[in-house]
Structure formats: C-alpha cells, structure tokens
C-alpha angles and dihedrals in degrees: 000000000000102000084127121043124194091257139029110325112265095359111122117165115250118220127229121237090261115096116261094355128126124241132195115286120253116206109237101216089170090063089053088053091047088056088056091052091050096049090043091056092050095046094046090051093050095043103040104010086240136145088036091216095045090121088079086083085084090058091050090054091051091054092048090049095050091047097050102038097043089053090051092049096045090048089055091050091051093049100041106019091237143048128248105222092184091055092046096050091043088057090050092050094050093044101042111025107056097059093035092054094047093051092048093049094047092045094050092046092049090048091060089052095049107030134048116260095263095065094033090055089052091051090050089054088050088053092055090052090049094053091047088051094236095108093118092059091041094053092040089058092048093044094052093043101096094214090056100035093094096036125124113292115253115236086223097052092107089068088081090087092053089053092052091051095048091047088053091051090049086068111023097066088052090056090050091047090053090050090050091051092050093047096048103043092110094235094106138020114280115268123208109278095217093054094053095043089047093057092048092046092052092051093049092043092053091048090049093049092049091049091047091053091050095044093045089054093047103036111003095175091055094041091057091064098032116119100214090045087062099042093091089061094057091042091051087064090045091051091050091054093045093049089049090052093048090051090052090049089055096040094246128142142157121259113253094250092052093044089048092051093049095050094044093047090049092053092047093049090048091053094047093047091054088058099042102041117085139183087272095058115112104263140219090002133065091350097062091057089080098059092035095055091041090055091048089053092051094048096042094044091049091052090056099045129015100207146061133084097301093049093046091049094049093047096054109130096241092051092047091053093048088049090052092055095034094113091058091042090055094047097047104037100073098047089046093052097044097043097044094046088052095045095046102039094142091058122084106277094226091055092048091049092052090049089050091054092050090049089048092054093048093048091046093054091050092043093051094048100042105027113022098041092044090055092048092048093050091049092052092048090052092049092051094053096033127089121225112243123220117227116243119241091250092050091051090071093057098072092062091051092046092046092051092047092049094048092045091052091053094047094045091049091052094047089051090064094061116112125234117242121260116274130184129277095250111123094024112173123226109217130177121232117280116270090216092078118100115259117257123228114271096221119090135190113252101208147013089256092058091050092049091051091054091049091051091052090051094051089056094057121107098184133044115267123211102282138208110248094030117243087226093063102025108151124173094211093050103035101043120088112290088237087068092067109114094212104037105017131066099262108111135182114246108258096035111144098217111026119204122237130200124230127195126178133018118323090228094053116144094235135034133204123192125203120200132174142079131310090297088062089050090054088056094058096095088053096047095042091044090052099046112024094066087054092058099267132134115223123202127184139193122177139169120207115252090353110118117208087222112101095242118109119229132161117246123256088245105054116242130174117245090008095139094055092042091050092050090054092046091048090055090048089055097048094042092048093047093050093046091062093058090221126188091231136017118198118200121195138162145165123275093228097086094062088063095051105037114167089233090062091235117156137178116003091355091057091049091051091049090050091050091051091048093050090049090054092049093051091046091052091052092047091050087056091056101264110146103179116052120173122191107208114201119229126256111268109268119228145132123343107247091216088059104039101034110087137160088247098056142053129235093271091079088063093051116115139186134230107270131210094257092058092048093047092049091048093050092047094050093044091054092048091050090049093051094048097039090242126136131254122204107205106204101180091110088062089063110024143044103212104316097334117097120186125205095231140026126200089348095307116120109232101203130033091201135350096306116007126086123240111244087239096058093040089055092048090057095058095096093049091049091049091053092050093047091049090054093045099044108028091161093060092065095224 
C-alpha cells in the first residue's frame, strides 16, 4: 500500500514542455489529501464496517504509488540514462521498513500479553511473513484453507497490501531499467522515455486486468491477495503520470473547466463507490476499476488545474496532515482495534473502537515524528554523501532475468491455486484418520443430564480452568476431529475427483451407519463412531466442505467459482453412495451458515420454508435408494472462536454465546421435514446450552475449535449421550 512513496509525499516532478527534460517540481497537496481520504475509508471500514466499500482505500493508494514512483524513476532515466537500483531500494528500505518493523514488534509483543500462546504464536508467524513482504500469500493461504477461513483475524492482516506493493517494486524497476538500456545503447536515436514506458505499462496493465478478471471469477478469495491481479492498479497510476508527461512534452493540457470536471467527478464517483460496493463485490476485477479510474481522474485533473471544489477539499489543512501521517495511521490502526477489542471485551464495543482510533492517532503522530522522518532524513543524508554507481554491462543483463523469474513465480503461484474439475466417485480411497491429531479423552458422558450438569458448572465459572485442548496450544488442524483433515480424513473439497471416505469399526460388522454432510458432519465423527463402534457397528463417512447435503443452494463462506454446480454434483455423490451401501442408518448433518446465505436470497420464514423443502428432498432421495432409517443430526451451536475471545485478561464468560435465529430456523425447518417424511431428528442443543446460554467449555473441555466446529475432545465426550439417544430413538437396531 503506497502510504509511503519513495520520495517526498505528494511531490512528483513536473516536466517542462520540452521533450525529455525536467521541470521544477510542484508539490501536489491534493495527493496528500487524497491519501487522507484513502486511509480514512480503510480505517472506517475496519472500525465501524462502514462504508461497506471502504476497502477501496487500498486501491486508491496503489494508484497514488504507481503515479508518484514511476514519475521519479522515469525522471532518473531521462537525466542519467540509467536507473540506480541500489539507490531506489535503499530509499524503499529507509521509507518503509523502520515503521513497519516497529509496528510488527509492538503488535507481537502485545499479543503475548493479551492472548494465550496459541494465538500469539500464530500472530508472530504472521509478523515474519509481513517483514519478508509475503504477507499477501501467507494470508491468502490461510484464508482459502477452510479450517482457517473463519479463524480469528490477525492484527497484522492489513500488511498484505504492503507486500503486494513491494513485490510489484521488486519487478517494475527492472522493467524500466531494461527499457533504459534499450533506449541508450547508441544504436538508434534516443526515443522519449515516457512514450516507451507508457506502451509497456499499458500492455502489462491490460494483461494484469485480464488475469484479475479470470482469477476473480475462478478463485475470488485468492485473487484479492494475488500480486499480478493488483498490478493493473499500480500501473493505472503510472499510466496517468506518463500520459501527463507526454502531454507536457507536446505542449498539451486540459482547459481548467474540463480538468475541474474530471477531478470533481472522480471524487464523487469514489465516494459513491465506497458506499455501494460490499464484501460480495467482485474484487479486484472488475470491481477495483471504479476506485482506480476515479483516483486517476482526481490525480490527472489536479495535475491540469489546481483549483475547484475537489482540489480545495483535498487541500484542507487537516486532510493534508492526515495524509502526511497516513502510512503510520495505516500501520497502527488495525493492531489497535483488534488488540483493544480483545482486551476490553466487557466494555461497549463502540467505546473501545473510539479509544482504539484515538490511540491510533497518538501512535501515528509519534511514529511519524520519531520513526518515519528519521528514516527519511538518514536516507537523504546518505544520498548527499553517496555517489551513484553505474551498472556494469554484465550486470545489465541480470534485471531481465530477475524480472522474468519474478513474474513467472507470481503467475505460477496463482495458477497453483486453481481447483480441478469434479470427477466421479469411482476409485474412492478409504483412509483412516491422521495419527497427527491429538488423542481425545477416553471418558464419555452417559446421558443428556450428565452433559447439562457439566454445562451448568461451566456457566458458574469466573476464571479459566485448565482446558483440553490447552488454550496455549489450540490449533484447528490438530484439535478438530481427525475426519476434518483434508488429506487423511473424509472432508473433501467440492470438485475433487476421488473423494476420501472414513471408516471406523470392523468391515464385517453386523450393522452399518453412514454419515454424510459438510465439515460439520465430519466434526461429529468422533461422537458417532464412539457411540456405535463399541456396539458392533461399522461407521462410514463422506463429507464435502461447505456443501450441505440439504437440497438448498448456498454459496460457501470462502468464495469459489462454480461452487453451486459442484456442490449439487457432490451432494448427489453423497446420497447415491450412502444408498448404495444399504446401511442400517444414514445420518445427515450440516452447518447452520447456509440458511443465512441462500442463493435465492430468502430470509426469515421464507428461508426456513426453503430449508424444509430441501431437507424433504434429501430424505426422499435417500428413501428412493432404499434407505429406511434417516436421522437428521442438528449442528453444534455456533458461537465465538475460543482463539479470538479467550484472553489472559478475561474469564470464560466473554466466550459465552446464545442461540441465534439462524440456528432456531434451521432446527425448525429440519424438524418439519423429518415429521413429513417420518424420519428422525436428533436435537443436540442441550449438549451445548443451558436454556439460551452456551458456554465455550464444559468440565475443562473446549467445546469448539473455532466458531462452528467441535473439538475432537468434546465430540468424543458426547458419544455416550448420543448412544443413549439413539437407543431410545431406534430400539429395533439394538444399539
């Protein structure tokens, strides 16, 4: 994110009307104000979730960055015939690193004071990725990993945009250096630098935009963090600066009224887009085109005419000051919000957010004065005493190789995220649960009454007990049910050609139960297998992540192209496979999230009716395949992520949750479907709540590993209670 350019903020060099000649610099105070608008949008979105499209501030920063830095680099090429990479990267180091390092160190240290070691360790790992400028790839991997998609937000997650920018500047100067070498070989008359760079920039920008559109359609969550998908935004700013320079070379300019109209329109469109865009908008392409083009209009119009409403607004003294410290504001705001909200959970969230913003401003002022400006001053002192080095002929061939390697790495990384198309179930592999998961306690609770008693004891606690798994080492991938493992369990991605299934118990068991559903069903496997296998049953499971077995379409929490069609096919695979086994019992279970995001847009009673109809269809499909006993198993009550709510400064009460309307609507819908089809419903709310109060642990065992999935430990503890309920429900099955 270009809150910090390689030179003085907002000070591009203006060109004279003579080709390839430098002109005196004009300080762009409107760009400084535009920085303030951009950082304000981002902070408001993070703090208050309004405006809904406030995240476009990042796109504005990219445009500003491309505009300023490309002008600086092309000016150096005009004046010297080459480009000093060492000088450029030294400027970046002095400008970017000092404040970035301080914020990471302070955030990680504060995390160990606020959070338990498990989450603090994860934040420390985030910090390493941030300082290596690979945070975008790091968070993209976590965000697209289903088990981590709903995990606690890292206070360093905003560093992804800095990583994208620095990755861009690891390659773009090399392209310019290659252009400089080609233009100054002496074999042909010199051509204007701006014209040549402009052509190259347009070609790369178009390629980036095309890739971004494709990648956003295919894998939107990955595309958002992808470097090449963002390149067109930085190059849009570069193109604006290069066109401006070419116009000056040719003595062209816009009339003040036209320039005024362009800048004002750009600012208005930027404001409106921040209100209309949402988290569901296609980003970065084509959605980012709106803020990108708006920013280009503001910058280009302001370069042609310094006046008018937009210019006067952006050059107000308060905005200019906020723009000056915008880099520090951006770095500090997210850690302040996340850490203070976690530390002060019993306070009103709005009050804590306001306090966080005040802390952000104070830290930013101090950071700018004592960290940023010191780095800038030292860089200038070094430039004054240093001597620019010319690059040797041999070394001049290296930038092209490095640039190609860098670009290839980005493209190959992005292609690696693409999913394979759905195949059929033939050749499915039966794999046992991974041995790397932590062992679950052997003891189980024998009845609903015993579970309720444990929950009541938990609700009376005022301090955290010693928990299993420990809050200090809580890890979703280790503490969830082994069946949740994507490689060795029976949770599959939709579209996988050969889905894995789980098998528990002897293959020659007298009776068989089959569990189908999404990842919530997978998290129930320790309970189901613990209830039935000791009674001589075999338990098989097949699940697809985010794909409910209920015939009601809903997009996944992590966006994915073609998900609906892939889920429909996977749903059919589940029901057909279950029926083909002629089991004694089929258990169907799914998350409550889909009922709140149905593709039809239905909400309230309409959503409940749609869910009922979908559940009826699923039961009918199983019955048509010869399945007699169908049990709908309700999901675990969703709530707060223990890694997020559990802190060293709070007790377990802050992690307590209540039954929400989505859970109740889903339960009513499934109960009605079971009644119509003479199936059975196992209502599990009493395994998680006493009345409407639902704790995060019971008798020292954490209930959820995240916001929705059971810990393997709690799932195993419920086996006895499930066995008792199944015995009462199906007396003829001799459970």
